[in-house]
Amino acid sequence: MEVLQLLISGLANGCVYGLVALGFVLIYKATEAVNFSQGDFMMLGAFVTLGFVNPEYMGLPFWVALPLVFIVMGTIGYLLDLIVLRAVFGQSQVAVIILTIAIGFVIRFVVGIIWGHEPQSLHSPLALGDFRMGELVLGLADVAVIVTTFVMTMLLWQFFQRTKIGLAMQAASQNQMAAYYMGIPVKRVQGMVWALGGIVAAVAGILYASKGSIDPTAGFIGIKAFAAAVIGGFGSLPGALAGGLIVGIIEPFAARYLPPGYSQIAPYALLIAVLLFRPHGLFAQVRTKKV
Amino acid sequence: MRFHFKTSYDDDIRLFIDGWKFSLYAALLVFMLALPWLIDDFYLGEANNVLIWSVCGLGLMLLTGQTGQASLGHSAFMALGCYSCVIMMESGVPFIIALPMAGVITGCFGALIAIPALKLHGVYLAIATLALAILADDIIVLLEPWTGGVAGKVPPDIEVFGLTINRWGNPTEWYYMTLIVVLVCTLFYRNLLRAPLGRSFAAVRDSEISAQAMGVNIARTKTIAFGLSCAITGLGGALMGLFAGAFNNETFNFLLSIQLLMMIVVGGLGFIHGAFLGAIVIAFLPQFLSIVSDTMGHGVAIPGLESAVFGVILIVFILFEPMGLYGRWLKIRTFLELFPFARKDMFKRQKSYLKTERLR
């Protein structure tokens, strides 16, 4: 029973990692850039929601606030691409890495200024109550997280596989020049994917905040999400989710069964092991390109 | 504008292009040697700090600026250099041997790490090294019998040829010691760039495929680059730990390596001068910010202000001056030298398009 309980809490945590990882993969898939500030995006999304929903701020009903949050985060994502990232369009990945790390610092600072550095909890309808099944206790938040994540992943996956714009995003990432020739507005497509990344981050943030309190340093879970994304293979959406689940499930079990001190190493050790033996992740998408 | 009439092949790779350049750097060296008489102990300590940062920066510059590999894990190598140096000193190895040995150990370890990391490039390497930097903290705690764990370590006084060097007792000697390390590292770096190895670094940075076609062994080159980079950074880390006077597992956390990366970008990627300019910025920014917030009358430290200001500086640099401070200076100098014939487009970045290795 204990194992099952650990498994479920791990699954719920893993889904949040998976959602943040999904944001990485989304942006990576469409722009070949890695957004090192995705964790901070998530934190920002949570705080924007908190600003709309919590009674001490605007006190809007949750379901009214939700679309507003998506609009705000989408706009922030789009503007960020428009103003900042478009300048390094086509430049080396190192520039983008450094740039997004810097953006993360700035986001953390701005959130700290607006909402303070104290941990706060979101008044979310998901945070209330839990199920009981025999000895098993299921938080409603945990169930909501797991369900939402699976639905999101499936939707985004199908979006990339089936819709015209999803295919355009894939094309734009694989060969920018060729995509231009095919009439794809590459820059606008990239802006859209950043907006989408912002929205996914907002979903992750809301779910994360529903599971507990949130403060401006919450963005550091982005690092665990990295581990998730890499374990899943950076280019694959279901892979990101699977990676997130693996990391999430390993954590509580490591904390339970390994001696103290070793448990927080576990996700990173796994990351390095995966990079050693399957450098492109468990669901590899890279094959040597023929010239 | 001075024109260089080349009469031999050596003219291309000479350490100093002409007598004028040589005398400039000689003047700089004389100035650095005279510094202890020009400024008081506090600012000498700051100058020392700048020099130590620039040693670390040189290390990362070799990897990121010359070979084009981004590492977010250099704080781990600083920690390794620092701990190995201090542990050797505690077990009775003389400092003059312990410091270079710390560099060698860090370099070997770095090269060892690099062998699997070679399969990775770009993003994957950055993430793997980031994981390494985070792991370093926990590993230091786990190795408590050697490292002192959370309690940390207080390094013993440095003894060189019977002379005891203590940061507070004789800052001038400390400064000269750092200066010697900086000089050795810089000369090594500069000479490396003239050697075939340095050329192959640049080739790997600019295009791996072309480098391979020209007969550069990519795996070997990257491994050596990583090892050398780690060795220099390890030296810097050792100096930093000794200079701080006490350190524990949190001294070298992963934010330090992000700071290091930001430093070399602000200074100018790919230029030796860039490491030094970046070090000046990073060493004086906290002081500058505290002075500003004092004069603003708050007197309250705003958490995260320093890294946020650094982030903004970095964004501004990448957007408007991707070549960093040294690149800006190059542009100004070219403008002055060619006046009035300098054109705006002379440094313009070529338009490039990205292609991925992925299939789907």
XYZ file of C-alpha atoms in Angstrom:
651
model
C 0.000 0.000 0.000
C 2.850 2.306 0.895
C 4.405 1.628 -2.471
C 1.168 2.576 -4.179
C 0.936 5.797 -2.189
C 4.489 6.726 -3.091
C 3.756 5.853 -6.690
C 0.782 8.206 -6.835
C 2.524 11.159 -5.211
C 5.439 10.501 -7.542
C 3.121 10.412 -10.538
C 1.568 13.746 -9.599
C 4.968 15.395 -9.096
C 6.220 13.787 -12.247
C 3.321 15.220 -14.215
C 4.317 18.738 -13.210
C 7.904 18.028 -14.259
C 6.510 16.521 -17.423
C 4.449 19.628 -18.158
C 7.440 21.923 -17.712
C 9.487 19.528 -19.821
C 6.701 19.677 -22.387
C 7.288 23.417 -22.586
C 10.995 22.851 -23.271
C 10.302 20.270 -25.899
C 7.610 22.355 -27.546
C 9.936 25.294 -28.005
C 12.849 23.052 -28.905
C 10.810 21.219 -31.501
C 9.716 24.356 -33.223
C 12.679 26.700 -32.862
C 15.613 24.417 -32.042
C 16.220 26.711 -29.055
C 16.067 25.576 -25.462
C 14.223 27.825 -23.082
C 16.257 27.623 -19.882
C 13.731 29.941 -18.235
C 10.775 27.575 -18.681
C 10.771 26.849 -14.949
C 10.562 30.564 -14.249
C 7.794 30.834 -16.835
C 5.906 28.235 -14.840
C 6.471 30.193 -11.648
C 5.317 33.376 -13.384
C 2.191 31.615 -14.637
C 1.374 30.487 -11.113
C 1.847 33.993 -9.756
C -0.235 35.605 -12.489
C -3.042 33.197 -11.631
C -2.550 33.979 -7.968
C -2.787 37.682 -8.750
C -6.118 37.160 -10.538
C -7.675 34.634 -8.197
C -6.549 35.279 -4.638
C -8.891 37.497 -2.589
C -6.053 39.757 -1.410
C -5.341 40.688 -5.031
C -8.121 40.771 -7.636
C -10.312 37.982 -6.307
C -11.773 36.829 -9.629
C -13.476 33.421 -9.778
C -11.004 30.730 -10.810
C -12.700 29.684 -14.041
C -13.021 33.314 -15.168
C -9.388 33.954 -14.404
C -8.174 30.909 -16.299
C -8.624 32.270 -19.848
C -7.212 35.612 -18.715
C -4.097 33.863 -17.417
C -3.694 32.025 -20.706
C -4.029 35.275 -22.625
C -1.512 37.062 -20.404
C 1.039 34.249 -20.491
C 0.592 33.723 -24.218
C 1.162 37.408 -24.810
C 4.235 37.427 -22.598
C 5.641 34.458 -24.499
C 4.918 36.025 -27.867
C 6.344 39.414 -26.898
C 9.453 37.805 -25.455
C 10.075 36.119 -28.764
C 9.265 39.270 -30.693
C 11.468 41.597 -28.690
C 14.287 39.488 -27.355
C 14.709 36.154 -29.044
C 14.163 37.227 -32.614
C 17.418 39.150 -32.387
C 19.363 35.922 -32.046
C 17.340 34.221 -34.772
C 19.522 31.668 -36.494
C 22.468 32.301 -34.190
C 24.198 29.592 -32.222
C 22.412 27.724 -29.476
C 24.863 29.004 -26.899
C 23.547 32.534 -27.353
C 19.987 31.349 -26.784
C 20.981 29.340 -23.717
C 22.628 32.345 -22.105
C 19.822 34.666 -23.135
C 17.086 32.499 -21.645
C 19.037 32.014 -18.417
C 19.242 35.801 -18.153
C 15.510 36.104 -18.832
C 14.909 33.633 -16.015
C 16.833 35.834 -13.594
C 14.837 38.868 -14.640
C 11.488 37.060 -14.300
C 12.424 35.856 -10.811
C 13.336 39.386 -9.792
C 10.169 40.967 -11.222
C 7.932 38.381 -9.541
C 9.758 38.973 -6.270
C 9.130 42.719 -6.568
C 5.433 42.374 -7.413
C 4.321 39.469 -5.242
C 7.050 39.298 -2.607
C 9.340 36.455 -1.649
C 7.107 34.771 0.924
C 5.574 31.430 -0.026
C 1.916 31.917 -0.943
C -0.817 29.476 -1.731
C -3.213 29.692 -4.617
C -6.949 29.615 -3.915
C -7.612 26.930 -6.423
C -10.700 24.713 -6.582
C -8.309 21.858 -7.330
C -6.563 22.177 -3.989
C -9.533 21.092 -1.879
C -10.413 17.692 -0.601
C -9.143 14.221 -1.222
C -10.487 10.824 -2.168
C -10.138 7.808 0.017
C -9.947 4.339 -1.467
C -9.419 1.938 1.412
C -6.118 2.994 2.961
C -5.141 4.926 -0.117
C -5.460 8.722 0.096
C -5.733 10.549 -3.189
C -5.513 14.339 -3.216
C -7.933 15.894 -5.656
C -5.055 18.091 -6.803
C -2.972 15.012 -7.599
C -5.748 13.491 -9.694
C -6.348 16.784 -11.469
C -2.648 17.107 -12.227
C -2.406 13.625 -13.661
C -5.537 13.941 -15.791
C -4.718 17.413 -17.092
C -1.192 16.438 -17.987
C -2.226 13.413 -19.992
C -4.889 15.383 -21.839
C -2.448 18.230 -22.570
C 0.226 15.895 -23.855
C -2.144 14.067 -26.147
C -3.591 17.326 -27.477
C -0.185 18.845 -28.154
C 1.107 15.653 -29.696
C -1.811 15.483 -32.085
C -1.431 19.200 -32.717
C 2.118 18.647 -33.911
C 1.289 15.556 -35.935
C -1.955 16.551 -37.577
C -2.601 20.272 -37.832
C -1.146 22.406 -40.548
C 0.430 24.862 -38.159
C 1.948 22.055 -36.102
C 3.593 20.676 -39.206
C 4.735 24.166 -40.130
C 6.374 24.426 -36.717
C 8.219 21.158 -37.251
C 9.332 22.250 -40.696
C 10.532 25.593 -39.394
C 12.691 23.875 -36.834
C 14.248 21.350 -39.169
C 15.406 23.708 -41.853
C 14.601 27.382 -41.551
C 15.666 28.268 -45.062
C 13.652 25.493 -46.676
C 10.665 26.451 -44.552
C 10.896 29.986 -45.892
C 10.924 28.629 -49.428
C 7.785 26.662 -48.717
C 6.002 29.841 -47.724
C 5.966 29.318 -43.980
C 6.152 32.597 -42.038
C 8.955 31.211 -39.892
C 9.242 34.119 -37.507
C 5.528 34.301 -36.788
C 5.393 30.541 -36.327
C 8.187 30.804 -33.784
C 6.361 33.583 -31.965
C 3.288 31.374 -31.807
C 5.221 28.498 -30.352
C 6.635 30.754 -27.653
C 3.107 31.863 -26.845
C 2.078 28.224 -26.652
C 5.075 27.583 -24.404
C 3.856 30.355 -22.116
C 0.393 28.804 -21.915
C 1.740 25.336 -21.166
C 3.921 26.906 -18.491
C 0.834 28.592 -17.022
C -0.982 25.246 -16.842
C 2.037 23.683 -15.154
C 2.235 26.617 -12.761
C -1.420 26.422 -11.772
C -1.151 22.694 -11.146
C 2.070 23.120 -9.199
C 0.552 25.864 -7.067
C -2.557 23.737 -6.448
C -0.380 21.056 -4.901
C 1.242 23.371 -2.373
C 2.596 26.851 -1.832
C 4.660 28.750 -4.344
C 7.463 31.299 -4.097
C 9.771 32.924 -6.660
C 12.435 30.243 -6.324
C 9.971 27.587 -7.510
C 11.397 28.050 -10.990
C 14.339 25.898 -10.024
C 12.232 22.795 -10.555
C 12.948 23.636 -14.164
C 16.255 21.879 -13.630
C 14.472 18.650 -12.743
C 12.258 19.179 -15.750
C 15.424 19.342 -17.816
C 16.385 15.974 -16.520
C 12.917 14.813 -17.541
C 13.185 16.289 -21.019
C 16.607 14.807 -21.618
C 15.630 11.388 -20.310
C 12.680 11.456 -22.682
C 14.766 12.647 -25.599
C 14.492 16.315 -26.278
C 12.439 16.189 -29.427
C 9.573 14.009 -28.302
C 6.420 15.223 -26.536
C 5.275 11.878 -25.082
C 8.928 11.292 -24.256
C 8.998 14.456 -22.168
C 5.976 13.270 -20.223
C 7.495 9.827 -19.745
C 10.751 11.403 -18.596
C 8.862 13.598 -16.157
C 7.052 10.588 -14.746
C 10.300 8.657 -14.379
C 11.957 11.520 -12.511
C 8.855 12.109 -10.409
C 8.506 8.459 -9.442
C 12.195 7.984 -8.690
C 12.239 10.890 -6.240
C 9.864 9.654 -3.505
C 11.230 6.123 -3.757
C 14.802 7.346 -3.469
C 13.813 9.473 -0.497
C 12.157 6.458 1.130
C 14.657 3.704 0.458
C 18.062 5.321 -0.056
C 20.209 6.680 2.782
C 19.802 10.437 3.306
C 22.066 12.500 1.090
C 21.783 10.084 -1.805
C 18.134 10.713 -2.518
C 18.392 14.177 -4.043
C 21.197 12.929 -6.278
C 19.004 10.267 -7.845
C 17.316 12.283 -10.648
C 20.578 13.876 -11.747
C 22.483 10.619 -11.540
C 19.805 9.113 -13.746
C 20.146 12.048 -16.126
C 23.884 11.556 -16.431
C 23.463 7.806 -16.834
C 20.948 8.347 -19.632
C 23.247 10.844 -21.316
C 26.099 8.349 -21.073
C 24.343 5.351 -22.466
C 21.614 6.844 -24.613
C 22.858 10.341 -25.359
C 19.705 11.341 -27.159
C 17.268 10.072 -24.581
C 15.195 6.973 -24.224
C 12.975 7.996 -27.117
C 15.717 9.122 -29.445
C 14.833 11.172 -32.480
C 18.293 11.822 -33.798
C 19.880 9.721 -36.411
C 23.043 10.609 -38.216
C 22.078 12.794 -41.076
C 23.154 11.838 -44.535
C 24.909 14.599 -46.397
C 46.483 53.044 -39.051
C 49.591 50.962 -39.030
C 50.216 48.564 -41.856
C 52.017 45.327 -41.309
C 54.270 44.343 -44.137
C 54.695 40.634 -43.685
C 58.067 39.267 -44.640
C 57.923 35.835 -43.075
C 55.378 33.247 -42.033
C 56.200 33.986 -38.414
C 54.587 37.382 -38.820
C 51.191 35.732 -38.783
C 51.588 33.979 -35.473
C 53.950 36.230 -33.581
C 53.024 36.756 -29.909
C 52.983 40.523 -30.399
C 52.277 41.909 -33.840
C 54.761 44.739 -33.543
C 56.854 46.719 -31.084
C 53.974 49.062 -30.316
C 51.717 46.222 -29.169
C 54.572 44.784 -27.158
C 55.243 48.061 -25.410
C 51.527 48.463 -24.637
C 51.368 45.124 -22.881
C 54.713 45.753 -21.191
C 53.306 49.020 -19.857
C 50.238 47.164 -18.596
C 52.466 44.643 -16.834
C 54.503 47.424 -15.202
C 51.273 49.066 -14.078
C 50.013 45.816 -12.585
C 53.342 45.315 -10.802
C 53.200 48.827 -9.403
C 49.577 48.547 -8.319
C 50.249 47.783 -4.607
C 51.922 51.199 -4.261
C 49.131 52.998 -6.075
C 46.070 51.824 -4.177
C 45.256 50.868 -0.598
C 44.726 47.381 0.788
C 40.972 47.311 0.264
C 41.183 48.040 -3.441
C 44.157 45.717 -3.746
C 41.901 42.973 -2.427
C 39.329 43.911 -5.063
C 41.995 43.841 -7.767
C 43.004 40.434 -6.500
C 39.382 39.322 -6.738
C 39.212 40.544 -10.330
C 42.348 38.600 -11.204
C 41.023 35.412 -9.615
C 37.730 35.732 -11.493
C 39.626 36.268 -14.705
C 41.619 33.060 -14.203
C 38.331 31.172 -13.905
C 36.991 33.131 -16.876
C 40.024 32.243 -18.980
C 39.308 28.602 -18.285
C 35.728 28.792 -19.461
C 36.704 31.067 -22.352
C 38.981 28.350 -23.678
C 36.014 26.006 -23.829
C 33.172 28.319 -24.798
C 34.958 31.083 -26.632
C 37.557 29.037 -28.491
C 36.001 25.604 -28.848
C 32.352 26.618 -28.871
C 31.124 24.237 -26.160
C 28.842 25.721 -23.524
C 29.458 24.443 -20.029
C 27.262 25.265 -17.083
C 29.259 23.022 -14.802
C 32.471 24.886 -14.251
C 31.589 25.618 -10.644
C 32.047 21.896 -10.008
C 35.565 22.093 -11.394
C 36.324 25.183 -9.341
C 35.226 23.215 -6.293
C 37.367 20.247 -7.303
C 40.409 22.469 -7.790
C 39.841 24.198 -4.482
C 39.233 21.066 -2.418
C 42.088 19.116 -3.952
C 44.513 21.994 -3.392
C 43.509 22.501 0.228
C 43.435 18.777 1.024
C 46.937 18.423 -0.385
C 48.126 21.418 1.598
C 46.650 19.950 4.770
C 48.433 16.680 4.218
C 51.737 18.497 4.014
C 52.315 19.012 0.299
C 54.039 22.373 -0.200
C 51.763 24.980 -1.743
C 54.018 25.537 -4.719
C 53.381 21.915 -5.734
C 49.822 21.662 -4.454
C 48.456 24.489 -6.614
C 49.678 23.179 -9.991
C 48.742 19.670 -8.916
C 45.206 20.894 -8.185
C 45.087 22.194 -11.747
C 46.393 18.906 -13.122
C 43.938 16.819 -11.103
C 41.018 19.007 -12.163
C 42.174 18.877 -15.769
C 42.448 15.086 -15.767
C 39.055 14.763 -14.141
C 37.597 17.213 -16.644
C 39.033 15.250 -19.563
C 37.587 12.085 -18.051
C 34.176 13.734 -17.828
C 34.562 15.033 -21.354
C 34.909 11.591 -22.933
C 31.238 10.661 -22.488
C 30.168 14.290 -22.798
C 31.687 14.338 -26.270
C 28.772 12.490 -27.675
C 26.715 15.477 -26.615
C 26.817 18.872 -28.095
C 25.115 22.197 -27.694
C 22.151 21.882 -25.413
C 22.856 18.391 -24.174
C 26.358 19.287 -23.051
C 25.042 22.363 -21.250
C 22.439 20.288 -19.425
C 24.828 17.462 -18.560
C 27.314 19.916 -17.105
C 24.517 21.716 -15.253
C 23.577 18.395 -13.663
C 27.225 17.938 -12.737
C 27.317 21.328 -11.048
C 24.227 20.489 -9.006
C 25.589 17.073 -8.115
C 28.867 18.606 -6.932
C 27.097 20.187 -3.950
C 25.637 16.857 -2.791
C 28.822 14.937 -3.499
C 30.843 17.328 -1.346
C 28.423 16.682 1.519
C 28.610 12.923 0.986
C 32.422 12.965 1.029
C 32.408 14.595 4.425
C 35.511 12.861 5.862
C 37.610 14.542 3.172
C 35.748 17.711 2.454
C 34.376 18.687 5.838
C 30.841 18.571 4.410
C 28.480 21.341 5.407
C 30.853 22.646 8.074
C 33.333 23.417 5.329
C 37.044 23.948 5.531
C 39.386 26.712 6.566
C 42.498 26.533 4.398
C 45.875 26.725 6.166
C 48.177 29.652 5.520
C 50.050 29.498 2.252
C 53.795 29.037 2.561
C 56.027 29.679 -0.411
C 59.796 29.358 0.121
C 59.467 30.052 3.822
C 57.276 33.083 3.239
C 53.843 32.902 4.843
C 51.146 34.474 2.723
C 47.976 35.523 4.459
C 45.222 37.551 2.869
C 44.967 39.965 5.802
C 48.591 39.850 6.925
C 50.317 40.543 3.632
C 47.880 41.319 0.823
C 50.656 42.539 -1.441
C 52.265 39.093 -1.585
C 48.863 37.522 -2.191
C 48.341 39.914 -5.062
C 51.688 39.066 -6.621
C 50.990 35.380 -6.282
C 47.683 35.772 -8.123
C 49.356 37.943 -10.717
C 51.917 35.227 -11.411
C 49.163 32.641 -11.871
C 47.290 35.017 -14.172
C 50.423 35.683 -16.214
C 51.230 31.997 -16.585
C 47.657 31.167 -17.582
C 47.395 34.039 -20.042
C 50.722 33.263 -21.702
C 49.781 29.603 -21.897
C 46.418 30.512 -23.399
C 47.908 32.906 -25.913
C 50.552 30.443 -27.002
C 47.996 27.679 -27.230
C 46.043 29.759 -29.732
C 49.134 30.045 -31.904
C 49.776 26.311 -31.815
C 48.084 23.758 -34.063
C 45.914 22.662 -31.144
C 44.483 26.156 -30.708
C 43.804 26.356 -34.417
C 41.940 23.083 -34.292
C 39.880 24.465 -31.364
C 38.762 27.328 -33.556
C 38.041 24.942 -36.402
C 35.803 22.820 -34.181
C 34.013 25.926 -32.973
C 33.324 27.287 -36.418
C 32.196 24.079 -38.058
C 32.616 20.562 -36.805
C 31.987 19.086 -40.222
C 34.598 21.232 -41.967
C 37.063 20.609 -39.155
C 36.597 16.897 -39.591
C 37.069 17.233 -43.318
C 40.328 19.082 -42.695
C 41.607 16.194 -40.629
C 40.962 17.481 -37.132
C 40.191 14.711 -34.687
C 37.048 16.200 -33.170
C 36.767 13.875 -30.186
C 40.405 14.351 -29.203
C 40.284 18.103 -29.671
C 37.165 18.500 -27.581
C 38.535 16.281 -24.828
C 41.760 18.259 -24.644
C 39.844 21.532 -24.714
C 37.632 20.400 -21.874
C 40.592 19.161 -19.858
C 42.655 22.321 -20.308
C 39.648 24.491 -19.608
C 38.943 22.594 -16.400
C 42.583 22.776 -15.358
C 42.676 26.565 -15.620
C 39.304 26.909 -13.925
C 40.502 24.558 -11.188
C 43.476 26.841 -10.529
C 41.094 29.776 -10.354
C 38.806 27.881 -8.012
C 41.720 26.997 -5.739
C 42.768 30.637 -5.563
C 39.168 31.709 -4.956
C 38.728 29.278 -2.065
C 42.061 30.260 -0.522
C 41.256 33.929 -0.938
C 37.811 33.550 0.621
C 39.486 32.043 3.697
C 36.699 29.525 4.307
C 34.456 27.526 2.057
C 31.898 24.744 2.193
C 29.626 22.866 -0.160
C 27.597 25.966 -1.009
C 30.511 28.210 -1.918
C 30.745 26.711 -5.378
C 27.071 26.298 -6.245
C 25.820 26.119 -9.786
C 24.876 29.806 -9.885
C 28.604 30.496 -9.860
C 29.052 28.748 -13.177
C 26.153 30.682 -14.668
C 27.818 33.850 -13.421
C 31.046 32.696 -15.025
C 29.324 32.126 -18.347
C 27.627 35.510 -18.180
C 30.946 37.088 -17.348
C 32.714 35.870 -20.451
C 29.774 36.819 -22.658
C 29.689 40.352 -21.303
C 33.461 40.584 -21.642
C 33.496 39.275 -25.181
C 33.376 35.633 -26.252
C 36.549 34.390 -27.850
C 38.879 37.157 -26.682
C 41.422 36.873 -23.884
C 40.704 40.503 -23.069
C 37.053 39.544 -22.696
C 37.768 37.359 -19.674
C 39.453 40.267 -17.921
C 36.846 42.878 -18.839
C 34.072 40.528 -17.759
C 35.879 39.868 -14.480
C 36.057 43.601 -13.815
C 32.308 43.913 -14.395
C 31.406 40.934 -12.220
C 33.723 41.905 -9.381
C 32.618 45.521 -9.171
C 28.909 45.156 -9.949
C 27.884 44.213 -6.368
C 29.831 47.159 -4.941
C 28.399 49.479 -7.555
C 24.841 48.321 -6.847
C 25.227 48.725 -3.104
C 26.586 52.237 -3.616
C 23.637 53.075 -5.875
C 21.030 51.679 -3.495
C 22.713 53.552 -0.625
C 22.510 56.853 -2.452
C 18.902 56.111 -3.382
C 18.333 56.138 0.359
C 16.843 52.684 0.763
C 19.705 50.991 2.483
C 17.658 47.790 2.181
C 19.077 44.993 0.130
C 16.612 43.947 -2.563
C 16.936 40.182 -2.976
C 17.856 39.069 -6.450
C 18.692 42.597 -7.590
C 22.266 41.706 -8.436
C 21.456 38.748 -10.628
C 18.550 40.622 -12.221
C 20.785 43.564 -13.128
C 23.301 41.109 -14.467
C 20.572 39.406 -16.457
C 19.474 42.694 -17.985
C 23.054 43.635 -18.821
C 23.469 40.264 -20.456
C 20.279 40.561 -22.507
C 21.307 44.015 -23.655
C 24.742 42.742 -24.626
C 23.510 39.737 -26.570
C 20.962 41.866 -28.403
C 23.070 44.893 -29.167
C 26.689 43.896 -28.715
C 27.115 40.157 -29.096
C 30.876 40.556 -29.188
C 30.897 41.946 -25.673
C 32.839 44.814 -24.186
C 35.999 43.919 -26.049
C 34.072 43.764 -29.317
C 32.750 47.261 -28.620
C 36.303 48.459 -28.051
C 37.422 46.825 -31.309
C 34.687 48.713 -33.140
C 35.651 52.016 -31.561
C 39.288 51.398 -32.353
C 38.577 50.479 -35.945
C 36.437 53.573 -36.292
C 39.250 55.765 -35.004
C 41.954 54.061 -37.027
C 40.059 54.161 -40.287
C 38.443 57.541 -39.741
C 36.569 58.641 -41.800
C 36.379 55.412 -43.773
C 34.896 53.054 -41.179
C 31.589 51.623 -42.306
C 28.735 50.455 -40.167
C 28.507 47.036 -41.745
C 32.102 46.044 -41.110
C 31.162 43.971 -38.070
C 27.740 42.956 -39.229
C 26.718 39.446 -38.387
C 26.132 37.196 -41.302
C 22.606 35.971 -41.650
C 22.440 32.341 -40.772
C 19.775 29.726 -40.849
C 19.435 26.837 -38.531
C 19.312 23.229 -39.608
C 18.618 20.463 -37.210
C 20.028 16.966 -36.959
C 16.617 15.644 -36.032
C 14.421 13.864 -38.505
C 11.042 14.395 -36.910
